[in-house]
Amino acid sequence: MSKPSIPQGMRDFSPEEVRKRQYILGTLRTIFENYGFQPLETPTMENLVTLTGKYGEEGDRLIFKVLNNGLHEKKDADKEKLSAEWAKLLAKPYSSPVVTERALRYDLTIPFARYVVMHQNELTFPFRRYQMQPVWRADRPQKGRYREFWQCDADVVGSTSLINEAELLCIYQSAFYQLGLPQVAIKINSRKLLAGLAEICNAPELMMEITIALDKLDKIGWIGVVAELQQRGVADTGIAQIEKVINVKGDNLEKLTALKDIMKSSATGLEGIKELEQTLAYYDKLKLAEWTATIEVDISLARGLNYYTGVIVEVACRAVQMGSIGGGGRYDDLTGLFGLKGLSGVGVSFGIDRIYDVIKELNLFPPQLVAGTQVIIINFGGENELYALEVLKQLRAAGIAAEVYPDAVKFDKQMKYANKRNTVYVILPGTEEREQQKVSLKNYVTGEQKLMSINDCIDTIKGH
RNA sequence: GAGGUUGUAGCUCAGUUGGUUAGAGCAUCAGAUUGUGGUUCUGAGGGUCGAGGGUUCGAGACCCUUCAUCCUCCCCA
């Protein structure tokens, strides 16, 4: 037998880790429900054609494809075809329905779009849904990057109002506030502004090239961006325009005012600015004073997915060295990919695993999360064992998470077990206690122990 | 797709210029202690040194191949 292992980029989650993740998911769920979003789940696998072509060339490569089952049952006539398809498949990120027609979910947005199109007649628009499920990517794992990870999305489809954008900003704010994340920056931009930028560079066709280069500003600096822009075919006059734009300073309104002037020749660009202004105006009305994350207009923000068309956002936690912990934006025609035109959507995504890593690194999980069982009952065997079960029944009926040590082994061993389980209380129902129909309740934190009735015991534990 | 790191006990890791029977801490189990835990003491079990090949009288160590792992770039959450 070789040592057991798990596939690359996949992880086990210990009881403590699951509890901590559930704390994050629970916090988010409460917020989503509070904002009127409804839960949705979609299957682990989608048809491959549903996913391909939606995430760009790079994305297609990272989709986990699922082999068709029953390949061994193919008739001889099919086998030759099959091996030819295999050869192609192994050579390139190519796929064929003969070999694979399904794939693991790559994100939650495309399956959501598919769902909306399939159920368009049953849904009431605008439709607001949230979804929290794992997704899979055949990426090279590294820090903060896994092949299986959780996503948590909230989207609204069927409304072009920028109130939606503003509300999603509020959801971000509320979530990071409640989770206690410090130094969170929500960066906001508009694809239209980027398109406008390409226009004033006299190179509208190079919009994607410009945004990709610009997106690296944080990482490689302006000099690096210039090199990349030149390499991507942007003229020097264009680069001068871009430099003017990224040098715009001040608070959000000052930035937007300055940009209006630079963008005055681009209708698209001006529209993008107006969107941002309107979004921020709505947000101002909705925001709570206690929220701490900053909202920053950032022209260099691009975001990879190519279906975004309007406002885009990305969230970073500057307290730790980590990639973005969330992102999202407006996609005017997402469902158009599946044949339903004219339905606009906007959504945000939370990178649960990264948020987990950040909270862990900064030690911000509430300490009481670790406790599961509140009380462990010692098993003294014989008649005392039966009495222990009686006590156990009453504790559980009272809503207390309790367990009895299932074997009447050495007392010392049972006490050590309780200690490791980190419970607050231990109950000792021995002969003496049983005869009086009482229990000894020991508080493991203080070391105190008292003889009391079962009802008093329940009250004490609940009062804790 | 490109580059690098590390693989030795369940876990974290030592292991000298190649030299007899491969070590430690933690964890596990047993005992000191048959109704009082978290700190003590004693003892025990547990390893095909990632795998395959080569050099050598002799390889955990050196060489080649391969697999796995983690990290960086690309891209992304």
Coordinates of C-alpha atoms (C1' of nucleotides) in Angstrom, one line a residue:
Chain A
M1 CA 0.0 0.0 0.0
S2 CA 1.3 3.4 -0.9
K3 CA 0.7 6.3 1.3
P4 CA -2.7 7.9 0.8
S5 CA -2.7 11.4 -0.8
I6 CA -5.1 13.8 -2.4
P7 CA -4.8 15.4 -5.8
Q8 CA -2.8 18.6 -6.4
G9 CA -4.4 21.8 -5.4
M10 CA -7.2 20.0 -3.4
R11 CA -7.5 20.2 0.3
D12 CA -9.1 18.5 3.3
F13 CA -10.9 20.6 5.7
S14 CA -10.7 19.8 9.4
P15 CA -13.7 20.2 11.7
E16 CA -12.2 23.5 12.9
E17 CA -11.7 24.7 9.3
V18 CA -15.2 23.8 8.2
R19 CA -16.6 25.7 11.2
K20 CA -14.6 28.7 10.4
R21 CA -15.6 28.6 6.8
Q22 CA -19.2 28.2 7.8
Y23 CA -18.8 31.3 9.9
I24 CA -17.8 33.3 6.8
L25 CA -20.6 31.7 4.7
G26 CA -23.1 32.3 7.4
T27 CA -22.2 36.0 7.7
L28 CA -22.5 36.5 4.0
R29 CA -25.8 34.5 3.8
T30 CA -27.4 36.7 6.4
I31 CA -26.3 39.8 4.5
F32 CA -27.6 38.5 1.2
E33 CA -30.9 37.6 2.6
N34 CA -31.1 41.0 4.2
Y35 CA -30.7 42.6 0.8
G36 CA -33.4 40.5 -0.7
F37 CA -31.3 37.9 -2.6
Q38 CA -32.5 34.4 -3.0
P39 CA -30.4 31.2 -2.8
L40 CA -29.6 29.2 -5.8
E41 CA -27.6 26.0 -6.5
T42 CA -26.5 24.6 -9.8
P43 CA -24.9 21.2 -10.5
T44 CA -21.3 20.3 -10.1
M45 CA -21.1 19.5 -13.8
E46 CA -22.2 21.5 -16.8
N47 CA -22.2 20.5 -20.4
L48 CA -18.8 21.4 -21.8
V49 CA -20.3 23.6 -24.5
T50 CA -22.0 25.7 -21.8
L51 CA -18.6 26.7 -20.5
T52 CA -16.2 26.8 -23.4
G53 CA -15.6 30.2 -24.9
K54 CA -16.9 32.1 -21.9
Y55 CA -13.7 32.7 -20.0
G56 CA -11.3 33.6 -22.8
E57 CA -8.6 31.4 -24.2
E58 CA -6.8 31.1 -21.0
G59 CA -10.0 30.2 -19.2
D60 CA -10.8 27.4 -21.6
R61 CA -7.5 25.8 -20.9
L62 CA -8.3 25.7 -17.2
I63 CA -11.7 24.0 -17.4
F64 CA -11.7 20.6 -15.8
K65 CA -13.2 18.3 -18.4
V66 CA -14.9 15.1 -17.4
L67 CA -14.4 11.9 -19.3
N68 CA -17.4 10.2 -20.7
N69 CA -18.2 7.0 -18.9
G70 CA -18.6 3.7 -20.6
L71 CA -15.7 4.3 -23.0
H72 CA -14.7 0.7 -22.6
E73 CA -18.1 -0.4 -23.9
K74 CA -17.6 1.3 -27.3
K75 CA -17.9 -1.0 -30.3
D76 CA -14.8 -1.8 -32.4
A77 CA -15.9 0.6 -35.1
D78 CA -15.8 3.5 -32.6
K79 CA -12.5 2.6 -31.1
E80 CA -10.4 3.8 -34.0
K81 CA -12.2 7.1 -33.9
L82 CA -11.9 7.2 -30.2
S83 CA -8.1 6.8 -30.2
A84 CA -7.8 9.5 -32.9
E85 CA -9.8 11.9 -30.6
W86 CA -7.6 10.9 -27.7
A87 CA -4.5 11.8 -29.6
K88 CA -5.9 15.2 -30.4
L89 CA -7.1 15.7 -26.8
L90 CA -3.7 14.9 -25.4
A91 CA -1.9 17.1 -27.9
K92 CA -3.9 20.3 -27.2
P93 CA -6.6 21.6 -25.0
Y94 CA -9.0 20.2 -27.5
S95 CA -12.2 18.4 -26.7
S96 CA -14.7 16.3 -28.5
P97 CA -18.1 14.9 -27.4
V98 CA -16.7 11.4 -28.1
V99 CA -14.3 11.8 -25.2
T100 CA -15.8 14.4 -23.0
E101 CA -19.0 16.3 -23.1
R102 CA -19.2 17.6 -19.6
A103 CA -17.0 19.7 -17.4
L104 CA -16.8 20.8 -13.8
R105 CA -18.2 24.2 -12.9
Y106 CA -15.6 26.9 -13.5
D107 CA -17.4 29.7 -11.8
L108 CA -20.9 30.5 -10.6
T109 CA -21.8 33.3 -13.1
I110 CA -22.0 31.3 -16.3
P111 CA -24.1 28.5 -14.8
F112 CA -26.3 31.3 -13.4
A113 CA -26.8 32.8 -16.8
R114 CA -27.6 29.3 -18.2
Y115 CA -30.1 28.9 -15.4
V116 CA -31.8 32.2 -16.1
V117 CA -32.2 31.4 -19.8
M118 CA -33.6 28.0 -19.1
H119 CA -36.1 29.3 -16.5
Q120 CA -36.8 32.7 -18.0
N121 CA -40.5 32.1 -18.0
E122 CA -40.7 31.1 -14.4
L123 CA -38.5 33.8 -13.0
T124 CA -39.7 37.3 -11.8
F125 CA -37.3 40.0 -12.9
P126 CA -35.3 41.7 -11.6
F127 CA -34.1 38.4 -10.2
R128 CA -31.7 38.6 -7.3
R129 CA -29.9 35.5 -6.3
Y130 CA -26.9 34.4 -4.3
Q131 CA -24.9 31.2 -4.7
M132 CA -22.2 29.6 -2.5
Q133 CA -20.6 26.5 -4.0
P134 CA -17.2 25.1 -4.8
V135 CA -15.7 25.6 -8.3
W136 CA -12.8 23.9 -10.1
R137 CA -10.0 25.2 -12.2
A138 CA -7.1 23.2 -13.6
D139 CA -4.7 25.9 -12.7
R140 CA -1.2 25.6 -11.3
P141 CA -1.7 25.9 -7.5
Q142 CA 0.3 28.3 -5.5
K143 CA -0.3 30.5 -2.5
G144 CA -4.0 31.5 -2.2
R145 CA -4.7 29.5 -5.3
Y146 CA -6.3 26.1 -5.4
R147 CA -7.9 23.8 -7.9
E148 CA -11.0 23.4 -5.9
F149 CA -12.2 26.5 -4.1
W150 CA -15.4 28.1 -2.9
Q151 CA -17.1 31.0 -4.6
C152 CA -19.9 33.1 -3.3
D153 CA -21.7 35.3 -5.8
A154 CA -24.6 37.7 -5.6
D155 CA -26.1 38.9 -8.9
V156 CA -29.1 40.9 -10.1
V157 CA -30.4 40.3 -13.6
G158 CA -33.1 42.2 -15.5
S159 CA -32.4 45.7 -14.3
T160 CA -30.0 48.3 -15.6
S161 CA -30.4 50.6 -12.7
L162 CA -27.2 51.7 -11.0
I163 CA -28.9 51.3 -7.7
N164 CA -27.9 47.6 -8.1
E165 CA -24.3 48.5 -8.4
A166 CA -24.6 50.7 -5.3
E167 CA -26.3 47.9 -3.4
L168 CA -23.6 45.5 -4.3
L169 CA -21.0 47.9 -3.0
C170 CA -23.0 48.0 0.2
I171 CA -22.9 44.2 0.4
Y172 CA -19.2 44.3 0.1
Q173 CA -18.9 46.9 2.8
S174 CA -21.3 45.2 5.2
A175 CA -19.5 41.8 4.7
F176 CA -16.0 43.1 5.3
Y177 CA -17.2 45.2 8.2
Q178 CA -18.9 42.3 9.9
L179 CA -16.0 39.9 9.3
G180 CA -13.7 42.6 10.8
L181 CA -11.3 42.8 7.8
P182 CA -9.0 45.8 8.1
Q183 CA -7.6 48.0 5.3
V184 CA -10.1 46.8 2.6
A185 CA -10.0 48.7 -0.6
I186 CA -12.9 48.4 -3.1
K187 CA -11.6 49.6 -6.4
I188 CA -14.1 50.6 -9.0
N189 CA -13.9 51.5 -12.7
S190 CA -16.0 51.2 -15.8
R191 CA -15.3 49.2 -18.9
K192 CA -16.7 52.2 -20.8
L193 CA -14.0 54.4 -19.3
L194 CA -11.5 51.9 -20.6
A195 CA -13.1 51.9 -24.0
G196 CA -13.1 55.7 -24.0
L197 CA -9.4 55.7 -23.1
A198 CA -8.7 53.5 -26.1
E199 CA -10.7 56.0 -28.2
I200 CA -8.7 59.1 -27.1
C201 CA -5.6 57.1 -27.9
N202 CA -6.9 56.8 -31.4
A203 CA -6.8 53.0 -31.0
P204 CA -10.3 51.8 -30.1
E205 CA -9.4 48.3 -31.4
L206 CA -6.6 48.0 -28.9
M207 CA -8.9 48.4 -25.8
M208 CA -8.2 44.9 -24.6
E209 CA -4.5 45.3 -25.1
I210 CA -4.5 48.6 -23.2
T211 CA -6.5 47.3 -20.3
I212 CA -4.4 44.1 -19.9
A213 CA -1.2 46.2 -19.8
L214 CA -2.8 48.8 -17.5
D215 CA -4.0 46.2 -15.1
K216 CA -0.4 45.4 -14.3
L217 CA 0.4 48.9 -13.1
D218 CA 0.4 47.9 -9.4
K219 CA 2.8 45.1 -10.1
I220 CA 5.3 46.4 -12.7
G221 CA 5.0 50.1 -12.4
W222 CA 4.5 52.8 -15.1
I223 CA 7.8 52.0 -16.8
G224 CA 6.8 48.4 -17.2
V225 CA 3.4 49.3 -18.5
V226 CA 4.9 51.6 -21.1
A227 CA 7.1 48.8 -22.3
E228 CA 4.1 46.5 -22.4
L229 CA 2.0 49.1 -24.3
Q230 CA 4.7 49.6 -26.9
Q231 CA 5.0 45.9 -27.3
R232 CA 1.2 45.6 -27.8
G233 CA 1.3 48.2 -30.5
V234 CA 0.1 51.4 -28.8
A235 CA 1.5 54.6 -30.3
D236 CA 3.5 57.1 -28.2
T237 CA 0.8 59.7 -28.5
G238 CA -1.6 57.2 -27.0
I239 CA 0.8 56.3 -24.2
A240 CA 0.9 60.1 -23.4
Q241 CA -2.8 60.1 -23.1
I242 CA -2.8 57.1 -20.9
E243 CA -0.2 58.7 -18.7
K244 CA -2.4 61.7 -18.3
V245 CA -5.3 59.6 -17.2
I246 CA -3.4 57.5 -14.6
N247 CA -1.8 60.6 -13.1
V248 CA -5.2 61.9 -12.2
K249 CA -5.2 62.4 -8.4
G250 CA -7.5 63.4 -5.6
D251 CA -10.7 61.9 -4.1
N252 CA -13.2 60.1 -6.3
L253 CA -15.2 63.1 -7.3
E254 CA -12.1 65.2 -8.1
K255 CA -10.8 62.3 -10.2
L256 CA -14.0 62.0 -12.2
T257 CA -14.1 65.7 -12.8
A258 CA -10.6 65.7 -14.1
L259 CA -11.3 62.7 -16.3
K260 CA -14.3 64.4 -17.8
D261 CA -12.0 67.0 -19.3
I262 CA -9.5 64.5 -20.6
M263 CA -12.3 62.3 -22.0
K264 CA -14.4 65.1 -23.5
S265 CA -13.9 63.8 -27.1
S266 CA -15.2 60.3 -26.2
A267 CA -18.9 59.8 -25.7
T268 CA -18.3 56.3 -24.4
G269 CA -15.8 57.5 -21.9
L270 CA -18.1 60.3 -20.6
E271 CA -20.9 57.7 -20.2
G272 CA -18.6 55.6 -18.1
I273 CA -17.8 58.6 -15.9
K274 CA -21.5 59.4 -15.5
E275 CA -22.1 55.8 -14.5
L276 CA -19.5 56.0 -11.8
E277 CA -20.9 59.3 -10.5
Q278 CA -24.4 58.0 -10.3
T279 CA -23.3 54.7 -8.6
L280 CA -21.4 56.6 -6.0
A281 CA -24.3 59.0 -5.5
Y282 CA -26.7 56.1 -4.8
Y283 CA -24.1 54.5 -2.6
D284 CA -23.7 57.6 -0.5
K285 CA -27.4 57.4 0.3
L286 CA -27.3 53.8 1.3
K287 CA -24.0 53.7 3.2
L288 CA -23.7 53.2 7.0
A289 CA -21.3 55.4 9.0
E290 CA -19.6 52.4 10.6
W291 CA -18.3 50.9 7.3
T292 CA -14.6 51.1 7.0
A293 CA -13.5 49.9 3.5
T294 CA -12.5 52.6 1.1
I295 CA -14.1 53.0 -2.3
E296 CA -11.6 54.1 -4.9
V297 CA -12.0 55.0 -8.5
D298 CA -9.1 53.3 -10.2
I299 CA -8.6 53.6 -13.9
S300 CA -6.0 50.9 -14.0
L301 CA -8.5 48.3 -12.8
A302 CA -9.3 46.0 -15.7
R303 CA -10.5 42.5 -14.6
G304 CA -9.9 39.5 -16.8
L305 CA -13.3 38.2 -17.7
N306 CA -14.4 39.5 -21.0
Y307 CA -18.1 39.6 -20.5
Y308 CA -18.1 42.8 -18.4
T309 CA -19.4 45.9 -20.1
G310 CA -20.1 48.5 -17.4
V311 CA -19.0 49.2 -13.9
I312 CA -16.4 46.8 -12.6
V313 CA -15.1 46.3 -9.1
E314 CA -12.3 44.5 -7.4
V315 CA -11.5 44.1 -3.7
A316 CA -8.1 43.9 -2.0
C317 CA -7.1 43.6 1.6
R318 CA -4.0 45.7 2.0
A319 CA -3.3 44.2 5.5
V320 CA -1.9 41.1 3.8
Q321 CA 0.1 40.0 0.8
M322 CA -2.7 38.4 -1.2
G323 CA -4.4 38.6 -4.5
S324 CA -7.9 40.1 -4.8
I325 CA -10.5 38.7 -2.4
G326 CA -13.5 39.6 -4.6
G327 CA -14.6 41.2 -7.8
G328 CA -17.5 41.7 -10.1
G329 CA -19.2 44.0 -12.5
R330 CA -21.9 44.7 -15.0
Y331 CA -22.5 42.5 -18.0
D332 CA -25.0 43.9 -20.4
D333 CA -25.6 40.8 -22.4
L334 CA -24.5 37.7 -20.4
T335 CA -27.6 35.7 -21.2
G336 CA -27.2 36.6 -24.8
L337 CA -24.5 33.9 -24.9
F338 CA -27.4 31.5 -24.5
G339 CA -29.8 33.2 -26.8
L340 CA -31.7 35.5 -24.5
K341 CA -31.0 39.0 -25.5
G342 CA -31.4 42.3 -23.7
L343 CA -31.1 41.1 -20.2
S344 CA -28.6 43.0 -18.2
G345 CA -27.0 41.8 -15.1
V346 CA -24.6 42.9 -12.4
G347 CA -22.9 40.9 -9.7
V348 CA -20.1 40.5 -7.2
S349 CA -18.1 37.5 -6.1
F350 CA -16.4 36.8 -2.8
G351 CA -13.2 34.7 -2.8
I352 CA -14.1 32.7 0.3
D353 CA -10.9 30.8 0.5
R354 CA -8.8 33.9 0.3
I355 CA -11.0 35.7 2.8
Y356 CA -10.5 32.7 5.0
D357 CA -6.7 32.9 4.6
V358 CA -6.7 36.6 5.4
I359 CA -8.9 36.2 8.5
K360 CA -6.6 33.3 9.6
E361 CA -3.4 35.2 9.0
L362 CA -4.7 38.2 10.9
N363 CA -6.1 36.0 13.7
L364 CA -9.6 37.5 13.4
F365 CA -11.8 34.4 13.8
P366 CA -14.0 34.7 16.9
P367 CA -12.4 32.3 19.5
Q368 CA -15.7 30.6 20.4
L369 CA -15.9 29.1 16.9
V370 CA -13.8 26.1 17.8
A371 CA -16.1 24.7 20.4
G372 CA -18.5 22.1 19.1
T373 CA -19.7 19.8 21.9
Q374 CA -20.4 21.9 25.0
V375 CA -20.3 19.1 27.5
I376 CA -18.9 15.6 27.8
I377 CA -20.4 13.0 30.1
I378 CA -18.0 10.5 31.8
N379 CA -19.0 6.9 31.5
F380 CA -18.6 5.0 34.8
G381 CA -20.1 1.7 33.4
G382 CA -22.8 -0.6 34.6
E383 CA -25.9 1.1 36.0
N384 CA -24.0 4.4 36.0
E385 CA -23.7 4.1 32.2
L386 CA -27.5 3.9 31.9
Y387 CA -27.9 6.9 34.2
A388 CA -25.4 8.8 32.0
L389 CA -27.7 8.1 29.0
E390 CA -30.6 9.5 30.9
V391 CA -28.7 12.7 31.7
L392 CA -27.5 12.9 28.1
K393 CA -31.1 12.6 26.8
Q394 CA -32.2 15.5 29.0
L395 CA -29.3 17.7 28.0
R396 CA -29.9 17.3 24.3
A397 CA -33.6 17.8 24.8
A398 CA -32.7 21.1 26.4
G399 CA -30.7 22.1 23.3
I400 CA -27.2 21.5 24.7
A401 CA -24.6 19.9 22.5
A402 CA -23.6 16.9 24.5
E403 CA -21.9 13.5 24.2
V404 CA -21.2 10.6 26.4
Y405 CA -17.9 8.8 26.3
P406 CA -19.0 5.5 24.7
D407 CA -16.7 3.1 26.6
A408 CA -16.4 2.7 30.3
V409 CA -12.6 3.0 30.1
K410 CA -10.2 4.3 32.6
F411 CA -11.3 7.6 34.2
D412 CA -8.0 9.3 33.4
K413 CA -8.4 8.5 29.8
Q414 CA -11.9 10.0 29.6
M415 CA -10.8 13.2 31.3
K416 CA -7.9 13.6 28.9
Y417 CA -10.3 13.1 26.0
A418 CA -12.6 15.9 27.4
N419 CA -9.6 18.1 27.7
K420 CA -8.6 17.6 24.1
R421 CA -12.0 18.2 22.9
N422 CA -11.8 21.6 24.4
T423 CA -15.3 21.5 26.0
V424 CA -16.2 23.9 28.7
Y425 CA -18.0 21.3 30.9
V426 CA -17.7 17.7 32.0
I427 CA -20.4 15.8 33.8
L428 CA -19.6 13.0 36.2
P429 CA -22.6 10.8 36.8
G430 CA -21.2 8.2 39.2
T431 CA -22.8 5.9 41.8
E432 CA -23.1 8.7 44.4
E433 CA -24.7 11.1 42.0
R434 CA -27.0 8.5 40.5
E435 CA -28.4 7.5 44.0
Q436 CA -29.3 11.2 44.6
Q437 CA -30.5 11.7 41.0
K438 CA -28.0 14.5 40.7
V439 CA -24.8 15.1 38.7
S440 CA -21.4 16.6 39.4
L441 CA -20.7 19.4 36.9
K442 CA -17.1 20.4 36.4
N443 CA -16.1 23.6 34.7
Y444 CA -13.0 22.8 32.8
V445 CA -11.9 26.4 32.5
T446 CA -12.1 27.3 36.2
G447 CA -11.6 23.7 37.5
E448 CA -14.7 24.2 39.8
Q449 CA -16.9 21.3 40.5
K450 CA -20.4 21.2 42.0
L451 CA -23.0 18.6 42.8
M452 CA -26.4 19.7 41.6
S453 CA -29.7 18.5 40.1
I454 CA -29.9 17.9 36.4
N455 CA -32.1 20.9 35.9
D456 CA -29.7 23.2 37.7
C457 CA -26.9 21.7 35.6
I458 CA -28.8 22.5 32.4
D459 CA -29.4 26.1 33.6
T460 CA -25.7 26.5 34.5
I461 CA -24.5 25.3 31.1
K462 CA -27.1 27.5 29.2
G463 CA -26.2 30.5 31.3
H464 CA -22.6 30.1 30.3
Chain B
rG1 C1' 3.0 27.0 -21.0
rA2 C1' 8.3 28.8 -18.5
rG3 C1' 11.5 28.7 -14.1
rG4 C1' 12.9 27.2 -9.2
rU5 C1' 12.2 24.4 -4.1
rU6 C1' 11.6 20.2 -1.3
rG7 C1' 10.7 14.6 -0.8
rU8 C1' 13.9 10.5 5.7
rA9 C1' 8.5 7.6 11.5
rG10 C1' 1.4 9.5 11.8
rC11 C1' 3.3 15.2 11.9
rU12 C1' 7.7 18.8 12.0
rC13 C1' 12.5 18.0 10.8
rA14 C1' 18.2 16.5 12.0
rG15 C1' 21.5 13.1 9.6
rU16 C1' 29.3 15.6 9.0
rU17 C1' 34.3 14.8 3.1
rG18 C1' 30.0 8.4 1.1
rG19 C1' 31.4 4.0 6.4
rU20 C1' 28.8 -0.9 11.1
rU21 C1' 22.3 -1.8 13.6
rA22 C1' 19.1 5.7 10.4
rG23 C1' 17.9 9.8 15.0
rA24 C1' 15.1 13.9 17.9
rG25 C1' 10.7 16.5 19.2
rC26 C1' 5.5 16.2 18.9
rA27 C1' 1.7 12.5 18.5
rU28 C1' 0.0 7.2 19.7
rC29 C1' -0.1 3.1 23.2
rA30 C1' 1.2 1.0 28.1
rG31 C1' 2.6 2.0 33.2
rA32 C1' 3.6 5.4 37.8
rU33 C1' -2.2 6.7 39.2
rU34 C1' -9.3 1.8 39.6
rG35 C1' -13.4 9.3 40.9
rU36 C1' -10.4 14.2 38.7
rG37 C1' -7.7 16.8 32.9
rG38 C1' -4.4 20.4 30.7
rU39 C1' 2.4 20.8 33.2
rU40 C1' 5.8 15.4 35.3
rC41 C1' 8.4 10.7 35.1
rU42 C1' 9.4 5.5 32.9
rG43 C1' 8.8 2.2 28.9
rA44 C1' 7.0 0.5 24.0
rG45 C1' 5.5 0.3 19.0
rG46 C1' 6.3 2.7 14.4
rG47 C1' 10.9 3.9 8.5
rU48 C1' 11.6 -0.4 1.2
rC49 C1' 15.1 7.1 3.5
rG50 C1' 9.2 9.2 -2.9
rA51 C1' 10.1 5.4 -7.0
rG52 C1' 13.4 3.1 -10.7
rG53 C1' 18.3 2.6 -12.5
rG54 C1' 23.7 3.8 -12.2
rU55 C1' 28.8 4.8 -9.8
rU56 C1' 31.2 2.2 -5.4
rC57 C1' 34.1 -2.8 -1.4
rG58 C1' 30.1 0.2 0.7
rA59 C1' 24.7 5.1 -1.0
rG60 C1' 19.7 8.4 3.1
rA61 C1' 24.0 11.3 1.1
rC62 C1' 27.0 11.3 -5.5
rC63 C1' 25.0 10.8 -11.0
rC64 C1' 20.7 9.9 -14.5
rU65 C1' 15.5 9.1 -15.1
rU66 C1' 10.7 9.5 -13.2
rC67 C1' 6.7 10.8 -9.8
rA68 C1' 4.9 13.9 -6.1
rU69 C1' 5.0 18.7 -3.5
rC70 C1' 5.3 23.7 -2.6
rC71 C1' 6.6 28.5 -4.7
rU72 C1' 7.5 32.4 -8.7
rC73 C1' 6.0 34.1 -13.7
rC74 C1' 1.6 34.0 -17.1
rC75 C1' -3.4 34.3 -15.7
rC76 C1' -6.8 34.6 -11.9
rA77 C1' -10.4 34.1 -6.7

